[in-house]
Amino acid sequence: QKEVEQNSGPLSVPEGAIASLNCTYSDRGSQSFFWYRQYSGKSPELIMFIYSNGDKEDGRFTAQLNKASQYVSLLIRDSQPSDSATYLCAVRTSSASKIIFGSGTRLSIRP
Amino acid sequence: GAVVSQHPSWVICKSGTSVKIECRSLDFQATTMFWYRQFPKQSLMLMATSNEGSKATYEQGVEKDKFLINHASLTLSTLTVTSAHPEDSSFYICSARAASGYEQYFGPGTRLTVT
């Protein structure tokens, strides 16, 4: 089982709709969770991080964490074509000082 | 804040030569820096973790004698690809983390092409 799992996609969402990206992790003791966005040919850019159960909102983005289910998600409201990118879920596990990345979900916003 | 730079942004070198890539944290002190490699359409692969003043910790399968990492100061880490081969051609990305936080911030990456 991979430490951080994401559906590779592509996930196609119409412009203006809500895009929902999901991620599961295997280490129950993980404490910190991150979402990065990566455009083709560019390096990842940190969008949000979340440490506590529940929702965290920042503009059009909402991160949701459920530690009991070992599940973290990212919602993008009012999706724009510029949101088309690969979204990487990352988890800092309890035993490591490094962040483990998922393989990413490719999101495509269709006009 | 939290800006990480890399230099060069792209480099072409001949097979057998060595290439040095610099990673700098511009507005914070990075106690830990990470080096990743990414092949086209693939995910990030962590190569090594370096703490300032200590030897780097390499991931399994990464040759430490081929990928030399130095983290001599709190704002600078370097990756040297020694005796480069065409299969080393890739996108190399560094990431930095401050002592006070959990977040990692990425540099813009260096595209290496070995001919």
Short mmCIF file of C-alpha atoms in Angstrom, two decimals:
data_model
loop_
_atom_site.label_atom_id
_atom_site.label_comp_id
_atom_site.label_asym_id
_atom_site.label_seq_id
_atom_site.Cartn_x
_atom_site.Cartn_y
_atom_site.Cartn_z
CA GLN A 1 0.00 0.00 0.00
CA LYS A 2 1.33 3.41 -0.94
CA GLU A 3 1.81 5.86 1.88
CA VAL A 4 -0.16 8.58 0.10
CA GLU A 5 -2.67 7.65 -2.58
CA GLN A 6 -4.43 9.81 -5.11
CA ASN A 7 -6.48 9.05 -8.17
CA SER A 8 -4.31 9.99 -11.13
CA GLY A 9 -7.22 11.32 -13.16
CA PRO A 10 -7.66 13.14 -15.38
CA LEU A 11 -10.56 14.74 -13.57
CA SER A 12 -12.59 16.90 -15.93
CA VAL A 13 -14.80 19.59 -14.43
CA PRO A 14 -16.82 22.29 -16.21
CA GLU A 15 -15.85 25.89 -15.61
CA GLY A 16 -17.64 27.36 -12.64
CA ALA A 17 -18.29 24.02 -10.96
CA ILE A 18 -16.71 22.59 -7.83
CA ALA A 19 -13.67 20.38 -8.31
CA SER A 20 -13.15 17.78 -5.60
CA LEU A 21 -9.75 16.16 -5.16
CA ASN A 22 -9.20 13.30 -2.76
CA CYS A 23 -6.27 11.73 -0.98
CA THR A 24 -5.83 8.91 1.51
CA TYR A 25 -2.81 8.14 3.65
CA SER A 26 -1.65 5.08 5.50
CA ASP A 27 0.15 6.42 8.59
CA ARG A 28 -2.51 7.04 11.22
CA GLY A 29 -0.08 9.15 13.23
CA SER A 30 0.43 11.71 10.46
CA GLN A 31 0.05 15.27 11.66
CA SER A 32 0.48 17.66 8.75
CA PHE A 33 -1.19 17.65 5.36
CA PHE A 34 -0.50 19.76 2.32
CA TRP A 35 -1.89 20.44 -1.12
CA TYR A 36 0.41 21.58 -3.90
CA ARG A 37 -0.44 22.63 -7.44
CA GLN A 38 1.95 21.88 -10.28
CA TYR A 39 1.61 23.28 -13.77
CA SER A 40 3.25 21.35 -16.57
CA GLY A 41 6.97 22.04 -16.67
CA LYS A 42 6.92 24.01 -13.42
CA SER A 43 7.71 23.15 -9.83
CA PRO A 44 5.00 22.58 -7.20
CA GLU A 45 3.39 25.53 -5.48
CA LEU A 46 1.95 25.24 -1.98
CA ILE A 47 -1.78 25.99 -1.97
CA MET A 48 -2.87 25.01 1.50
CA PHE A 49 -1.90 23.09 4.58
CA ILE A 50 -4.11 21.67 7.30
CA TYR A 51 -3.26 20.17 10.67
CA SER A 52 -6.62 19.79 12.44
CA ASN A 53 -9.72 17.77 11.66
CA GLY A 54 -12.39 19.69 9.81
CA ASP A 55 -12.38 22.30 7.09
CA LYS A 56 -9.98 25.10 6.32
CA GLU A 57 -10.96 27.70 3.76
CA ASP A 58 -8.77 30.07 1.79
CA GLY A 59 -10.49 31.94 -1.01
CA ARG A 60 -11.89 29.45 -3.51
CA PHE A 61 -10.02 26.58 -1.88
CA THR A 62 -11.20 24.43 1.02
CA ALA A 63 -9.11 21.67 2.54
CA GLN A 64 -10.90 18.99 4.51
CA LEU A 65 -9.24 16.58 6.92
CA ASN A 66 -10.69 13.48 8.53
CA LYS A 67 -8.00 11.76 10.57
CA ALA A 68 -10.30 8.91 11.63
CA SER A 69 -10.81 7.96 7.99
CA GLN A 70 -7.25 8.96 7.04
CA TYR A 71 -8.63 11.12 4.31
CA VAL A 72 -7.85 14.62 3.13
CA SER A 73 -9.51 16.47 0.29
CA LEU A 74 -9.30 19.74 -1.59
CA LEU A 75 -12.34 21.52 -2.97
CA ILE A 76 -11.98 24.23 -5.58
CA ARG A 77 -15.08 26.40 -5.97
CA ASP A 78 -15.93 28.33 -9.12
CA SER A 79 -13.32 26.38 -11.09
CA GLN A 80 -11.41 28.37 -13.68
CA PRO A 81 -9.43 27.15 -16.70
CA SER A 82 -6.32 28.42 -14.91
CA ASP A 83 -6.94 25.80 -12.22
CA SER A 84 -6.08 23.09 -14.75
CA ALA A 85 -2.96 21.48 -13.31
CA THR A 86 -1.75 18.48 -11.37
CA TYR A 87 -2.60 18.61 -7.68
CA LEU A 88 -0.25 16.87 -5.28
CA CYS A 89 -1.31 15.72 -1.84
CA ALA A 90 1.51 15.55 0.69
CA VAL A 91 1.66 14.17 4.21
CA ARG A 92 4.20 14.57 6.95
CA THR A 93 4.19 11.22 8.68
CA SER A 94 4.71 10.66 12.37
CA SER A 95 8.08 8.98 12.00
CA ALA A 96 9.79 10.99 9.31
CA SER A 97 11.03 14.51 9.03
CA LYS A 98 10.19 14.50 5.35
CA ILE A 99 6.95 14.97 3.47
CA ILE A 100 5.61 12.08 1.42
CA PHE A 101 3.94 13.06 -1.84
CA GLY A 102 1.16 11.34 -3.65
CA SER A 103 1.50 10.79 -7.38
CA GLY A 104 -0.90 13.64 -8.11
CA THR A 105 -4.31 14.11 -9.72
CA ARG A 106 -4.49 15.82 -13.07
CA LEU A 107 -7.37 18.31 -13.12
CA SER A 108 -8.78 19.73 -16.33
CA ILE A 109 -11.31 22.58 -16.27
CA ARG A 110 -13.28 22.67 -19.48
CA PRO A 111 -14.71 26.02 -20.63
CA GLY B 1 7.75 35.39 1.96
CA ALA B 2 9.12 31.84 1.68
CA VAL B 3 10.93 32.26 -1.61
CA VAL B 4 13.31 29.60 -2.84
CA SER B 5 15.50 30.14 -5.87
CA GLN B 6 17.46 27.73 -8.01
CA HIS B 7 20.29 28.31 -10.41
CA PRO B 8 20.60 27.60 -13.22
CA SER B 9 17.04 27.21 -14.47
CA TRP B 10 18.24 25.00 -17.27
CA VAL B 11 21.55 23.50 -18.29
CA ILE B 12 22.86 21.37 -21.12
CA CYS B 13 26.05 19.43 -20.55
CA LYS B 14 28.02 16.73 -22.26
CA SER B 15 28.10 13.16 -21.06
CA GLY B 16 30.85 12.60 -18.51
CA THR B 17 30.94 16.13 -17.18
CA SER B 18 29.68 17.38 -13.82
CA VAL B 19 26.96 19.92 -13.17
CA LYS B 20 26.28 21.92 -10.01
CA ILE B 21 22.82 23.19 -9.13
CA GLU B 22 22.31 25.78 -6.40
CA CYS B 23 19.28 26.15 -4.18
CA ARG B 24 18.83 29.22 -2.01
CA SER B 25 16.21 30.25 0.51
CA LEU B 26 15.92 34.00 0.00
CA ASP B 27 13.88 35.21 2.95
CA PHE B 28 14.12 32.52 5.59
CA GLN B 29 16.67 30.19 7.09
CA ALA B 30 16.27 26.66 5.77
CA THR B 31 17.43 24.14 8.31
CA THR B 32 16.36 21.33 6.02
CA MET B 33 16.51 21.15 2.25
CA PHE B 34 15.23 18.42 -0.01
CA TRP B 35 16.23 17.46 -3.52
CA TYR B 36 13.73 15.90 -5.90
CA ARG B 37 13.88 14.61 -9.43
CA GLN B 38 10.94 14.46 -11.78
CA PHE B 39 10.80 12.73 -15.15
CA PRO B 40 8.18 13.79 -17.70
CA LYS B 41 4.62 12.94 -16.69
CA GLN B 42 5.84 11.28 -13.49
CA SER B 43 5.60 12.24 -9.86
CA LEU B 44 8.24 13.85 -7.71
CA MET B 45 10.89 11.47 -6.49
CA LEU B 46 12.76 12.44 -3.34
CA MET B 47 16.48 11.96 -3.82
CA ALA B 48 17.91 13.17 -0.53
CA THR B 49 17.35 15.25 2.56
CA SER B 50 20.01 17.56 3.89
CA ASN B 51 20.26 19.36 7.19
CA GLU B 52 22.55 22.35 7.52
CA GLY B 53 25.99 21.28 8.58
CA SER B 54 25.26 17.55 8.34
CA LYS B 55 25.71 14.88 5.73
CA ALA B 56 22.76 14.34 3.46
CA THR B 57 20.45 11.37 3.87
CA TYR B 58 19.87 9.65 0.55
CA GLU B 59 16.81 7.70 -0.46
CA GLN B 60 17.15 4.08 -1.41
CA GLY B 61 18.50 3.64 -4.90
CA VAL B 62 20.07 7.09 -5.13
CA GLU B 63 23.86 6.97 -5.52
CA LYS B 64 25.42 9.34 -3.04
CA ASP B 65 28.73 9.37 -4.91
CA LYS B 66 27.01 10.43 -8.08
CA PHE B 67 24.69 13.05 -6.59
CA LEU B 68 26.77 15.10 -4.20
CA ILE B 69 24.81 17.30 -1.84
CA ASN B 70 26.26 20.07 0.28
CA HIS B 71 24.25 22.18 2.74
CA ALA B 72 26.92 24.43 4.13
CA SER B 73 24.75 27.31 5.25
CA LEU B 74 21.18 27.98 6.33
CA THR B 75 20.39 29.55 2.97
CA LEU B 76 22.29 27.47 0.45
CA SER B 77 22.35 23.86 -0.65
CA THR B 78 24.01 22.49 -3.76
CA LEU B 79 23.50 19.35 -5.79
CA THR B 80 26.33 18.22 -8.04
CA VAL B 81 25.59 15.59 -10.65
CA THR B 82 28.94 13.94 -11.29
CA SER B 83 29.88 12.12 -14.49
CA ALA B 84 26.49 12.91 -15.96
CA HIS B 85 24.87 10.50 -18.41
CA PRO B 86 21.88 11.03 -20.72
CA GLU B 87 19.67 9.07 -18.31
CA ASP B 88 20.34 11.77 -15.70
CA SER B 89 18.45 14.22 -17.88
CA SER B 90 15.53 15.31 -15.75
CA PHE B 91 13.86 18.16 -13.88
CA TYR B 92 15.64 18.68 -10.55
CA ILE B 93 13.72 20.57 -7.90
CA CYS B 94 14.86 21.63 -4.46
CA SER B 95 12.62 22.37 -1.53
CA ALA B 96 13.35 24.13 1.73
CA ARG B 97 11.83 24.09 5.19
CA ALA B 98 12.45 26.44 8.06
CA ALA B 99 13.10 25.20 11.57
CA SER B 100 9.92 26.89 12.76
CA GLY B 101 7.50 25.35 10.29
CA TYR B 102 6.30 22.18 8.66
CA GLU B 103 5.67 23.63 5.22
CA GLN B 104 8.07 22.98 2.38
CA TYR B 105 8.56 25.58 -0.32
CA PHE B 106 9.85 24.61 -3.72
CA GLY B 107 12.37 26.27 -5.95
CA PRO B 108 11.47 26.78 -9.62
CA GLY B 109 13.46 23.73 -10.71
CA THR B 110 16.43 23.11 -12.97
CA ARG B 111 16.02 21.27 -16.23
CA LEU B 112 19.13 19.23 -16.96
CA THR B 113 19.81 17.82 -20.39
CA VAL B 114 22.83 15.57 -20.85
CA THR B 115 23.90 15.05 -24.45
#
